[in-house]
Coordinates of C-alpha atoms in Angstrom, one line a residue:
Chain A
X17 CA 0.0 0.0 0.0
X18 CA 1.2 3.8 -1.2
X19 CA 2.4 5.8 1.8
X20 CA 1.0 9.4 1.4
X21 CA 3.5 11.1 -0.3
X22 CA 5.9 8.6 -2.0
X23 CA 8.3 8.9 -4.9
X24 CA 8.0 7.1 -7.6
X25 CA 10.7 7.5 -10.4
X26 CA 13.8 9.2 -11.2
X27 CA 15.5 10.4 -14.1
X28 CA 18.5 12.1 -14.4
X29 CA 20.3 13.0 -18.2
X30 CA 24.0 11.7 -18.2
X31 CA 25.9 11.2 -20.8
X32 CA 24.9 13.0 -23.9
X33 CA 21.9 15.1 -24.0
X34 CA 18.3 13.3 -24.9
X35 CA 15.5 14.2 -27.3
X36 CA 12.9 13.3 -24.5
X37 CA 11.8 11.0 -21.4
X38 CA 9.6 9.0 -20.7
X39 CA 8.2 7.9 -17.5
X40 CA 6.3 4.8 -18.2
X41 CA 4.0 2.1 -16.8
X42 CA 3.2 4.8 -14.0
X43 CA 1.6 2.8 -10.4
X44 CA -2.3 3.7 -10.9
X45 CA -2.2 3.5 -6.7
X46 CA -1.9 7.3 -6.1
X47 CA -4.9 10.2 -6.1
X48 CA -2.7 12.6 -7.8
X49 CA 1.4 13.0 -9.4
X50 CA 3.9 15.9 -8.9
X51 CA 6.8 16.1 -11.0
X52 CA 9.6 17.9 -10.0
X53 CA 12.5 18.8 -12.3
X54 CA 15.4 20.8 -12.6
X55 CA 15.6 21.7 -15.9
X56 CA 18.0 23.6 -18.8
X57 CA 17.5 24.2 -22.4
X58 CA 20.4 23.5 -24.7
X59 CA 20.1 26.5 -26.8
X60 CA 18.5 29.7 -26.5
X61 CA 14.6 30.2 -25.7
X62 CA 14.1 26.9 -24.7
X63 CA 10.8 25.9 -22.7
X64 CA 9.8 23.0 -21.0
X65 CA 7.3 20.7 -22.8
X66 CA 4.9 17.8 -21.6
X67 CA 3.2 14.8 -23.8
X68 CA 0.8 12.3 -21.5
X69 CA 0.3 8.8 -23.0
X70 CA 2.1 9.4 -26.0
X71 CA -0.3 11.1 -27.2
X72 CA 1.4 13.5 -29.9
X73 CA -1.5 14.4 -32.5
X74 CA -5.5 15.5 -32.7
X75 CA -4.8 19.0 -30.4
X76 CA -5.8 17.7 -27.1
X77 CA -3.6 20.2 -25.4
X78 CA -4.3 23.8 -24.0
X79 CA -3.1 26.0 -21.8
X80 CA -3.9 28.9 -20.4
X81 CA -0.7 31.3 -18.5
X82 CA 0.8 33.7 -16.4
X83 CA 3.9 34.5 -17.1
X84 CA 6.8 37.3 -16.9
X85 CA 10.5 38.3 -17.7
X86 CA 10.7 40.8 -14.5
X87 CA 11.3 43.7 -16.9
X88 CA 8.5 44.2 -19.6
X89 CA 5.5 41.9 -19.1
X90 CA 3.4 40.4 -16.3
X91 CA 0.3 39.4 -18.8
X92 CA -1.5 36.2 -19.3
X93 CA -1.3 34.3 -22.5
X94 CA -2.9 30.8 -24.5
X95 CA -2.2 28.1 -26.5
X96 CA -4.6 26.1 -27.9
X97 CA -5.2 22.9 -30.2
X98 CA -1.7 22.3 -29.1
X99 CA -0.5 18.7 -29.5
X100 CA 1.6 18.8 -26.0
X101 CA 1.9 20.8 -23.1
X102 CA 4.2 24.0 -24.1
X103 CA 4.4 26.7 -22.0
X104 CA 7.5 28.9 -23.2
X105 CA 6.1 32.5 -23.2
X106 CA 9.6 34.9 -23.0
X107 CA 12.8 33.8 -22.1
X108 CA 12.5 30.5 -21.3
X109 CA 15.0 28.0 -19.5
X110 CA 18.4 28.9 -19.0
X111 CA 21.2 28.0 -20.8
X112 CA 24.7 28.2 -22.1
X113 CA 25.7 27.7 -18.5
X114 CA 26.0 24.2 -17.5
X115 CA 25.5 25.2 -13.5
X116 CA 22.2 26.7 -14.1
X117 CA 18.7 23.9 -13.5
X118 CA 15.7 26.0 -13.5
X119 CA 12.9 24.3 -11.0
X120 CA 10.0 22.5 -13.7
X121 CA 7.0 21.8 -11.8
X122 CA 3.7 19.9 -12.7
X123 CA 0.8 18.7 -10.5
X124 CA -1.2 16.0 -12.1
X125 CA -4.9 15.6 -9.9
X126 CA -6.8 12.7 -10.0
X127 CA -5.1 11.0 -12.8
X128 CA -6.4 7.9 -12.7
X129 CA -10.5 9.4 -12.7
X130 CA -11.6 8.0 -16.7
X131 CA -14.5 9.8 -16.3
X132 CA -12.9 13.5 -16.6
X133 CA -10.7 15.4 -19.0
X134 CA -7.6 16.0 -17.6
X135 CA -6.5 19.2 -16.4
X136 CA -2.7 19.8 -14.8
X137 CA -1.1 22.9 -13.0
X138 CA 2.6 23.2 -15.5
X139 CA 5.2 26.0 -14.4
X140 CA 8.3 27.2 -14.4
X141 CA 10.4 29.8 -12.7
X142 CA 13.7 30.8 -14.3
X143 CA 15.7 33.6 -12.3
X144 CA 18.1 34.3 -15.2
X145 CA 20.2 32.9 -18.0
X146 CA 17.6 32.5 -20.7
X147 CA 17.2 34.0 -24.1
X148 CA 19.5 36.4 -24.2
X149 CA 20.1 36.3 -20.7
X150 CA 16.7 37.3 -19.1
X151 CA 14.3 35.8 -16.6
X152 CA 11.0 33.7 -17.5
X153 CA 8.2 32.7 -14.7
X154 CA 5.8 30.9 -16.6
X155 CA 2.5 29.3 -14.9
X156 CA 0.0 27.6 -16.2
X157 CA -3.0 25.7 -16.0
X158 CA -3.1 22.6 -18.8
X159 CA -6.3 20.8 -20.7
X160 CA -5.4 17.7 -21.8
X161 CA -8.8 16.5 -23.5
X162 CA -8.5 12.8 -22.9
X163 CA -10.6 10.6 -20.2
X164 CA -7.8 7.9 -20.1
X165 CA -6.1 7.4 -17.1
X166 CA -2.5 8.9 -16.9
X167 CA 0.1 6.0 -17.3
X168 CA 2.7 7.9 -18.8
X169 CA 4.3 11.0 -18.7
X170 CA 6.9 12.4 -21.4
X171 CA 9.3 15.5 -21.0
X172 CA 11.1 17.2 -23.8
X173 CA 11.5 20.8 -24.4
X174 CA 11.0 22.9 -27.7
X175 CA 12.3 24.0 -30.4
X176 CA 13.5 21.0 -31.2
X177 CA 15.8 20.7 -29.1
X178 CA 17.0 18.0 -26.5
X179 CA 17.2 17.7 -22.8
X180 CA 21.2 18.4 -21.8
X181 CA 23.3 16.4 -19.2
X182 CA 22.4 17.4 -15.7
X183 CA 18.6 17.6 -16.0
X184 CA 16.4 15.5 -13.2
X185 CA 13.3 14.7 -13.2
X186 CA 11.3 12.6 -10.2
X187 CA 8.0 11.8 -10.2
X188 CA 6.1 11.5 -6.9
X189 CA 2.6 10.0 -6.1
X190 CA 0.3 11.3 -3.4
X191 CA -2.4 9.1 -1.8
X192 CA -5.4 10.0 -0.6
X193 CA -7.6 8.5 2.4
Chain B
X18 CA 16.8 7.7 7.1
X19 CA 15.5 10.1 5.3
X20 CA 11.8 9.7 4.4
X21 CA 10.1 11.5 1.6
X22 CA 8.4 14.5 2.9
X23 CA 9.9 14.9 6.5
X24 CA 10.4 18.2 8.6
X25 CA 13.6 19.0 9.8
X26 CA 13.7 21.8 12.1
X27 CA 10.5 24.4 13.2
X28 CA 11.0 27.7 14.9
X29 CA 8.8 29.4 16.7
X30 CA 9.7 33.4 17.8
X31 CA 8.7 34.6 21.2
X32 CA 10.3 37.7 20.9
X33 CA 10.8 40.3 18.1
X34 CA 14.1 38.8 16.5
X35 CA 16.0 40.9 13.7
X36 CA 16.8 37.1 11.9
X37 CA 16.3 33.5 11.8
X38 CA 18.5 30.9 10.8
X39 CA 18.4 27.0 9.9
X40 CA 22.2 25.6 10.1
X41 CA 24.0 22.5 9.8
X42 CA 21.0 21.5 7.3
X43 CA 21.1 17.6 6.8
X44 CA 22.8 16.4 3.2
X45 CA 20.4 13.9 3.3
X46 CA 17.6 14.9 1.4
X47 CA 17.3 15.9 -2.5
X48 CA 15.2 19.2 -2.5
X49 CA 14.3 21.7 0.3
X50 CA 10.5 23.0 1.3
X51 CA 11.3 26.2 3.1
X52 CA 7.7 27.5 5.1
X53 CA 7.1 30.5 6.5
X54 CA 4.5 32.2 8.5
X55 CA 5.8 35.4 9.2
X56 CA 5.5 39.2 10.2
X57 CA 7.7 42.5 10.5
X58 CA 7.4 45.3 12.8
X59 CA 8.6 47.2 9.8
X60 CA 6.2 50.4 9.5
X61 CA 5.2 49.4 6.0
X62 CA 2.0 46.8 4.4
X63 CA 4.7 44.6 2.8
X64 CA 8.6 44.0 3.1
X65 CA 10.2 41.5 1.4
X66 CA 12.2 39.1 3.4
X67 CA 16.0 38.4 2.4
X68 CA 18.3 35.1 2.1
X69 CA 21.7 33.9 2.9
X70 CA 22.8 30.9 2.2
X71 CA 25.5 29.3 4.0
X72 CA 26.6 33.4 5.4
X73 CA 26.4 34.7 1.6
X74 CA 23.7 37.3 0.6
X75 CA 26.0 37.6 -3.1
X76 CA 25.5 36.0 -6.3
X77 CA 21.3 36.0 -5.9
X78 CA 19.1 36.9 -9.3
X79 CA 15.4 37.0 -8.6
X80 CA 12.2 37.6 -11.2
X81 CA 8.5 38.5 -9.8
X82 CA 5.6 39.1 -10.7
X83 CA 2.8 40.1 -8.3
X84 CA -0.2 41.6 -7.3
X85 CA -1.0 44.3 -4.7
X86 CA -4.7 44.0 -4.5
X87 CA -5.7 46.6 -7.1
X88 CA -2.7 46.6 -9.2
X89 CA 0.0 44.1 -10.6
X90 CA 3.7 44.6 -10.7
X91 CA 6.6 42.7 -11.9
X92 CA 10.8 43.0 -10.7
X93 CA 13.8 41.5 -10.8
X94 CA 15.6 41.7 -8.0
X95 CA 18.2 39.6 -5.9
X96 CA 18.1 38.1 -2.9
X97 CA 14.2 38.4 -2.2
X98 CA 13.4 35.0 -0.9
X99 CA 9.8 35.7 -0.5
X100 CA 7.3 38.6 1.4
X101 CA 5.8 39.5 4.6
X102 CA 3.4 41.9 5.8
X103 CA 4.3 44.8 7.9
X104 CA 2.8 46.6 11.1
X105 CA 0.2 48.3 9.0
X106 CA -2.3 45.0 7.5
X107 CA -4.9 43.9 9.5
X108 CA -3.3 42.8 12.9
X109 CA -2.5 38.8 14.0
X110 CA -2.6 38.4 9.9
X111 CA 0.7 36.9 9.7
X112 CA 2.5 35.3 5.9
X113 CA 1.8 32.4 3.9
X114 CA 4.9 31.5 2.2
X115 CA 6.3 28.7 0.7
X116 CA 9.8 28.1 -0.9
X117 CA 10.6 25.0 -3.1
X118 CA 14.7 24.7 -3.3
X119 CA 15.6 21.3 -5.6
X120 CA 19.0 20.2 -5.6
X121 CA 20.4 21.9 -3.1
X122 CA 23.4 19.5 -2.3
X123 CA 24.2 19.2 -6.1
X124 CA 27.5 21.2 -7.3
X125 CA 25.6 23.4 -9.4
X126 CA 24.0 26.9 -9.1
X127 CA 20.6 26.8 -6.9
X128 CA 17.6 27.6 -8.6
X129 CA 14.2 27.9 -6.7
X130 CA 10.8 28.8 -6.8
X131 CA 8.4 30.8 -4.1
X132 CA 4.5 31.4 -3.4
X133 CA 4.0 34.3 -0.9
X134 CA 0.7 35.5 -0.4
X135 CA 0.0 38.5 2.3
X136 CA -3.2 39.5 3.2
X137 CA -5.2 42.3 4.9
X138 CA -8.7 43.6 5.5
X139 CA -8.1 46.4 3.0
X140 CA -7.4 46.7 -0.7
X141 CA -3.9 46.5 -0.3
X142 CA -2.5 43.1 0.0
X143 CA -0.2 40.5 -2.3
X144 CA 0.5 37.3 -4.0
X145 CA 4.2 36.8 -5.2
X146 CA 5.6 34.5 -7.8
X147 CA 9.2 34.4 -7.4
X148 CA 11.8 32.8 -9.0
X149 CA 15.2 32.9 -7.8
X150 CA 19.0 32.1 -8.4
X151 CA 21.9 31.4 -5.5
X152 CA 25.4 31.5 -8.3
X153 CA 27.0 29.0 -6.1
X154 CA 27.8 25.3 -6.3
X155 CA 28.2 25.6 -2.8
X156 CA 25.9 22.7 -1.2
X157 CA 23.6 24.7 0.7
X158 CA 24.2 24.4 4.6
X159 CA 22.4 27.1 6.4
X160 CA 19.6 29.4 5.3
X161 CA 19.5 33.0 7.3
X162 CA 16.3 34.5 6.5
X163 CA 16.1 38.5 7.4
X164 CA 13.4 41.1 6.8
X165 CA 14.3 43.6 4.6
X166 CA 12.3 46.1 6.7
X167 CA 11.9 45.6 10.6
X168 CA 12.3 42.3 12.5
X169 CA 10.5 39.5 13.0
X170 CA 7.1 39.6 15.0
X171 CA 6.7 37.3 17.7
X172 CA 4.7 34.4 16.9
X173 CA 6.2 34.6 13.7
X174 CA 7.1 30.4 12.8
X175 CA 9.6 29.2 10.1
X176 CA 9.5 25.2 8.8
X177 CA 12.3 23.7 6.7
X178 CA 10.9 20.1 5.1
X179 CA 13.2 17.8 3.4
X180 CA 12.0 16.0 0.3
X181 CA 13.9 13.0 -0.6
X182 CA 13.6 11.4 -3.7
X183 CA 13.8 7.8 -5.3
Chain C
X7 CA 4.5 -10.1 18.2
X8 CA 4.2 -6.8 16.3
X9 CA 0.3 -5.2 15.3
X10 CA -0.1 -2.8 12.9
X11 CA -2.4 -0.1 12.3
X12 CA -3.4 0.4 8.5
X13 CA -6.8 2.2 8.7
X14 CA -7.3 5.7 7.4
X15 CA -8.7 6.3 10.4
X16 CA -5.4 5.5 12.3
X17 CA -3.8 7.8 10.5
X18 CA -6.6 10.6 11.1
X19 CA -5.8 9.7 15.2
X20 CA -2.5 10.3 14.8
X21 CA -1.3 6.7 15.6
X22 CA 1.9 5.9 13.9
X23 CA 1.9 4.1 11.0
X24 CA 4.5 0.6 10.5
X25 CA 6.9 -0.1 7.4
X26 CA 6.4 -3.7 8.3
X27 CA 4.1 -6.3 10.8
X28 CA 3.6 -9.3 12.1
X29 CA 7.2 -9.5 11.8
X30 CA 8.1 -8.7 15.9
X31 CA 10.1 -5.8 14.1
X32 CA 8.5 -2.6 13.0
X33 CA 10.3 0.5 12.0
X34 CA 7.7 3.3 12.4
X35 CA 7.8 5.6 9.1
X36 CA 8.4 9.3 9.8
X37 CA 6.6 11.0 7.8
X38 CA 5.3 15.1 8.4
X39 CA 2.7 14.6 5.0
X40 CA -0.1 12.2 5.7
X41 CA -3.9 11.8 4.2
X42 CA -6.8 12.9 6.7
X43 CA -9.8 12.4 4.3
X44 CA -11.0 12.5 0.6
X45 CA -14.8 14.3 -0.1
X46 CA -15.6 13.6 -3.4
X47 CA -19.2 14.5 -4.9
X48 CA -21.6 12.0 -6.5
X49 CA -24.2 12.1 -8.8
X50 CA -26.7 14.8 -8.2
X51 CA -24.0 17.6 -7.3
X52 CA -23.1 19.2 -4.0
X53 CA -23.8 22.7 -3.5
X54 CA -20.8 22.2 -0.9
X55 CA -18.1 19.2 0.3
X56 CA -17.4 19.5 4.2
X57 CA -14.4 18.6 6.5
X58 CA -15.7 18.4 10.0
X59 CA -13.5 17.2 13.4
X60 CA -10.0 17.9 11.8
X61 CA -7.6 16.3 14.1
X62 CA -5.5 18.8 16.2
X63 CA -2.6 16.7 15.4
X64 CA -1.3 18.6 12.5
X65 CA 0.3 22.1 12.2
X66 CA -0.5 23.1 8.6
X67 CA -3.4 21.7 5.9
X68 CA -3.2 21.1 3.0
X69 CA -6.0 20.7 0.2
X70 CA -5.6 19.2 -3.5
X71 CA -8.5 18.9 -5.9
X72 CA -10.3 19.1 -8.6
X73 CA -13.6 21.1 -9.0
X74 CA -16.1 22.1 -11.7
X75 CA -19.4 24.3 -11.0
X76 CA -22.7 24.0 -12.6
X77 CA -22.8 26.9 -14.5
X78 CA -24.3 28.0 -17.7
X79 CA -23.2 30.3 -20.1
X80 CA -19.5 30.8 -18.9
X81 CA -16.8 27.7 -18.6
X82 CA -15.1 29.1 -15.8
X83 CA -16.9 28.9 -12.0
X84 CA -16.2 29.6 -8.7
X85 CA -14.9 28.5 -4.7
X86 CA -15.5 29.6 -1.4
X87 CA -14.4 28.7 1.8
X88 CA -15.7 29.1 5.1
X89 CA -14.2 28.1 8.6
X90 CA -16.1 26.5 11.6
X91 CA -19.7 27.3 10.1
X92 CA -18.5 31.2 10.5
X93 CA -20.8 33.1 7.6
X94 CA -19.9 36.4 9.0
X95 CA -18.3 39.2 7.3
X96 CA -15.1 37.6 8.8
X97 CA -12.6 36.9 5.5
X98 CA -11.1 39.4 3.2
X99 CA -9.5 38.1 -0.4
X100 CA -7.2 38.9 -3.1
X101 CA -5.3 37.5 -6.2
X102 CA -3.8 37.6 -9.2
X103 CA -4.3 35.8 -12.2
X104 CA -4.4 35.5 -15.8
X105 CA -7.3 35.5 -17.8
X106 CA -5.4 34.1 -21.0
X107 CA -4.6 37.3 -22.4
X108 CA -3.4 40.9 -21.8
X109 CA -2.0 42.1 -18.6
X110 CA -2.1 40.1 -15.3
X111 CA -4.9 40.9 -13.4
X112 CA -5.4 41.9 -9.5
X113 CA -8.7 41.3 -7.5
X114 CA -9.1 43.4 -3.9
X115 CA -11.9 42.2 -1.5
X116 CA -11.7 43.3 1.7
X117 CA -14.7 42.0 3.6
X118 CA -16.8 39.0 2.3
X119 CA -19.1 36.5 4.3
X120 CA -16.8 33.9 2.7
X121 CA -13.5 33.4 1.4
X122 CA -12.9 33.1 -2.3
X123 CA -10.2 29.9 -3.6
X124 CA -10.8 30.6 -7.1
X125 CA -12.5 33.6 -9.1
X126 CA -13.1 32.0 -11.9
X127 CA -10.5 29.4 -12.1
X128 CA -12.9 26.1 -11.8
X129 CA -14.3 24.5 -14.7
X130 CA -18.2 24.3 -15.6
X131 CA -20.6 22.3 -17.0
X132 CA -20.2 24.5 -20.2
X133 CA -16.8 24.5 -21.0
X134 CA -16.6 20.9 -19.9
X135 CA -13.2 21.1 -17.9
X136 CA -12.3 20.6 -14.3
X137 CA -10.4 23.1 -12.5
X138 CA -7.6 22.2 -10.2
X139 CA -6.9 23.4 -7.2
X140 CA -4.1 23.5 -4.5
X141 CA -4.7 25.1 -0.6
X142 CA -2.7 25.5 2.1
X143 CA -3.5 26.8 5.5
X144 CA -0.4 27.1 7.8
X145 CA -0.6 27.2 11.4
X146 CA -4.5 26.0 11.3
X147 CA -4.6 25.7 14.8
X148 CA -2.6 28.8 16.5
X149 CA -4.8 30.4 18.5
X150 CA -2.7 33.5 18.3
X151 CA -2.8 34.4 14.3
X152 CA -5.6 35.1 11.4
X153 CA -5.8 32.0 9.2
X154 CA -4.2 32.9 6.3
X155 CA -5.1 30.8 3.1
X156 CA -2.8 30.7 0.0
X157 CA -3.8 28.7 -3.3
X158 CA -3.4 27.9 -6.5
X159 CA -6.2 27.4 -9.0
X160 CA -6.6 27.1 -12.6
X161 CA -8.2 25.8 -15.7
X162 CA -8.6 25.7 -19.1
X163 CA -10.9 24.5 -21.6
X164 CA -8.9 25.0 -25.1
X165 CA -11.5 27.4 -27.0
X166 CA -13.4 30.5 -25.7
X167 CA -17.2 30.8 -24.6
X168 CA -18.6 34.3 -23.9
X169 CA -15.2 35.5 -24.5
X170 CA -13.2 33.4 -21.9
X171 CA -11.2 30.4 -22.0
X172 CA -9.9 29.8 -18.9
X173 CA -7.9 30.8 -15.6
X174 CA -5.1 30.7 -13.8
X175 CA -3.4 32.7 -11.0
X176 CA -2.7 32.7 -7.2
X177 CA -5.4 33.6 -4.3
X178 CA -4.8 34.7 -1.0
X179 CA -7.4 34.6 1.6
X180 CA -8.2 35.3 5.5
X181 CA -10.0 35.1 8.3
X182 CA -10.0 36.8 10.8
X183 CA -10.6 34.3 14.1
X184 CA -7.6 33.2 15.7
X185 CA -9.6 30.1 16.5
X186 CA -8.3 26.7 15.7
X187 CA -9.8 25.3 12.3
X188 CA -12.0 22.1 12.9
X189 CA -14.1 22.6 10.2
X190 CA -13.9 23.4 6.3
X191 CA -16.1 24.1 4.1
X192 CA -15.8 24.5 0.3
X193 CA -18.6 26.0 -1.3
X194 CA -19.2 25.8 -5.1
X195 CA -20.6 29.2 -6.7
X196 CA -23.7 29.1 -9.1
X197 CA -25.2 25.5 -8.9
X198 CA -22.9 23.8 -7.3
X199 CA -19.7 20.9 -7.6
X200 CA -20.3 18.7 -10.1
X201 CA -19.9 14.7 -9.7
X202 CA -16.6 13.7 -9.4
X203 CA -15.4 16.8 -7.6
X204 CA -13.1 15.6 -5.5
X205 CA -11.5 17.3 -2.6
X206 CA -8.2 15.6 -0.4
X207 CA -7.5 17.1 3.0
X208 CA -3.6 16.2 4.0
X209 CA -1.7 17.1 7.0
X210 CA 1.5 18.7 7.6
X211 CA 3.4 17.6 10.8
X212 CA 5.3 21.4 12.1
X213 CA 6.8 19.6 15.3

């Protein structure tokens, strides 16, 4: 039986850097998931990006943000008909400077309910270091319009671009009575 | 052993108290929860309240964005490590803060996110999203947390929660 | 020879929970994050999900959900919360969020019967979505402070209806009683949770 707040997996890029992650085959034992990562981009205005059961096509992702760079912008923002969960709005993740893991986190609720759409908190908080230097808080609230339960979870982030050496990832599950 | 979600020291003031800090911090764990529920005597609604790690209050970038009730704001800054009202809110209204620190044993720079919410029986009063930077590799060993206006109320508490991972 | 307790209500007591049993050997797992309760609507709706009797055991709360409102015409609903059956002009409110475009916005209110979790960042019946939801309460039984309530809510629900298409931002809340919390209420605006709203009460050991 699940203690309350368990980890589950985790992940950690060594070697050479990777196009993506995937945390499979996840326990369906827990009420809800938090992943927490540390994450850079490997080149500039890199974001974060999410993809739940492998499911890359038919635009079952939105989101809807709050984000700013600290110097120009505190405004909200949308993606829709997406087909993952990207959040990059400004600056992004740092880069360039291999010491520098911006926190990634994403709350999944009640992941295993097949009788809902699921809908996720997604953020990130980058102090400095990302597209040409500057800061990125991103936070988001995420659609993904699927009832299936959540059995796997796959990070990447954008532009085509792959996860450096250094990144973590671990995936925790929380129980409910 | 360290479990997942486990508390390793609480302080509670009983006095007004210019600082607080958490030393000799276990290496144990993989990320830090840092939980504060906290007021200045500061004559002011809202101060923020400042970090050192490990005696250092250098090499700190921080990014906000907020709002003050009726209005929004956005800063960088540096080491703002969160927010706390002052003597003027609505009295025994106290901080609601939370700090999540990841890695902080790693041999890298320390990246970390904060929720600080303040609140009053006025217009004025705010909700924080930080996001901040330590340029260290330092592993992080103590935390001294100050108020960047006033000291610390009594009654003010501080929490520091280890998270461990798999 | 060892006994175990492995009851939800044994945790809700307070009594120590066992890595192993019936082994003459138990290690007791030390944990500060541990489940109280779960309230999760059926069919029919609630107009409100209630935790009563909340253990004293605890120093802060926290609650994770997800939530969606009865509501027609918009896809994005509301939250309340009250404390011990208090429906005074006792809680004051404020946040900031993002309404998916333009600037960020801030929301001021000073005196309200109830406390507001959301402001438009649960799902409805129209747009289809759940909204999710994440409260903490520190010091929920210090008889010397305001309860002070931060949260995160949010949802989305991909396109737009009546010019809105979804929510996210951070609330702050209070109430002013420096009474110990042993009951919470969450309130759904309009006509109500939803089935499958589902609210999880945890606690957070402080000492």
């Amino acid at each position: 039986m699940p203690a309350t707040y368990e980890p589950i997996a985790t992940y950690t890029v060594s070697g050479s850097p990777v196009a993506s992650y995937t945390f499979s085959s996840i326990p369906q034992t827990y009420t809800d998931l938090i992943l927490y990562s540390s994450v850079q981009g490997q080149a500039n205005g890199c974001a974060p990006t999410l993809v739940l059961n492998n499911v890359t096509s038919g635009t079952l992702y939105s989101v809807t943000i709050l984000y700013t760079d600290g110097l120009t912008t505190w405004s909200g923002a949308r993606g829709t008909n997406l087909n993952n969960f990207d959040i990059g709005t400004t600056s992004g993740l740092p880069y360039a400077n291999t010491n520098q893991y911006a926190p990634v986190i994403a709350h999944f609720m009640d992941y295993t309910n097949t009788s809902i759409n699921k809908t996720i908190f997604y953020s990130y908080y980058n102090a400095t270091g990302g597209y040409v230097g500057g800061a990125d808080i991103s936070h988001a609230a995420g659609l993904f319009r699927s009832t299936s339960a959540i059995t796997s979870i796959t990070v990447s982030v954008n532009n085509g671009k792959t996860i450096p050496v250094g990144c973590t990832y671990t995936l925790y599950g929380i129980k409910a009575a | 052993m360290a479990t997942t979600y486990q508390l390793i020291e609480a302080k509670t003031l009983t006095s007004t108290t210019a600082s607080i800090i958490f030393s000799a911090i276990p290496q144990t764990y993989t990320d830090l929860i840092f939980v504060t529920s906290c007021r200045s005597d500061g004559a002011t609604q809202a101060t923020g309240g400042l970090v050192n790690f490990n005696g250092s209050g250098t090499g700190f970038s921080t990014v906000s964005g907020y709002g003050s009730g009726t209005g929004i704001g956005y800063f960088k800054a540096t080491n703002e490590f969160g927010s706390l009202p002052g003597s003027s809110p609505t009295a025994s209204t106290f901080s609601n803060s939370e700090v999540y620190l990841p890695n902080y044993t790693s041999g890298v720079h320390k990246h970390y996110s904060i929720h600080t919410v303040t609140e009053n029986a006025g217009n004025e009063a705010y909700a924080y999203f930080f996001g901040g930077r330590w340029a260290d590799t330092a592993a992080i060993t103590s935390i001294t947390y100050t108020p960047a206006a006033g000291s610390f109320i009594s009654g003010s508490t501080f929490y520091l929660y280890g998270i461990k991972n798999a | 020879m060892a006994i175990s307790r492995f009851s939800n209500s044994s945790v809700a007591n307070g009594f120590p929970k066992y890595q192993r049993f019936w082994d003459q050997s138990s290690v007791e797992i030390i944990t500060s994050y541990e489940s109280i309760a779960t309230a999760t609507v059926t069919s029919g709706g609630a107009a409100y999900v209630e935790f009563t009797s909340i253990p004293s055991t605890y120093t802060h709360l926290q609650i994770r959900g997800i939530a969606q409102i009865s509501r027609a015409t918009y896809g994005i609903g509301d939250g309340y919360l009250r404390f011990n059956g208090d429906s005074g002009a006792n809680y004051s409110w404020h946040n900031v969020r993002s309404v998916g475009s333009g600037a960020a916005q801030a929301n001021p209110t000073p005196s309200d019967s109830q406390m507001s979790i959301s402001d438009g960042m649960f799902g409805t019946t129209t747009g289809g979505s759940f909204g999710v939801i994440v409260i903490d309460i520190l010091d929920y039984k210090n008889t010397s402070k305001h309860k002070v309530v931060r949260t995160l809510t949010g949802t989305d629900f991909n396109g737009t209806i009546a010019g809105y298409g979804g929510f996210v931002g951070l609330n702050s809340g209070s109430w002013r009683n420096t009474g110990a919390i042993t009951d919470i209420r969450i309130i759904g605006s309009h006509s109500g949770f939803t089935q499958h709203t589902k609210f999880a009460l945890y606690g957070i050991k402080g000492a």
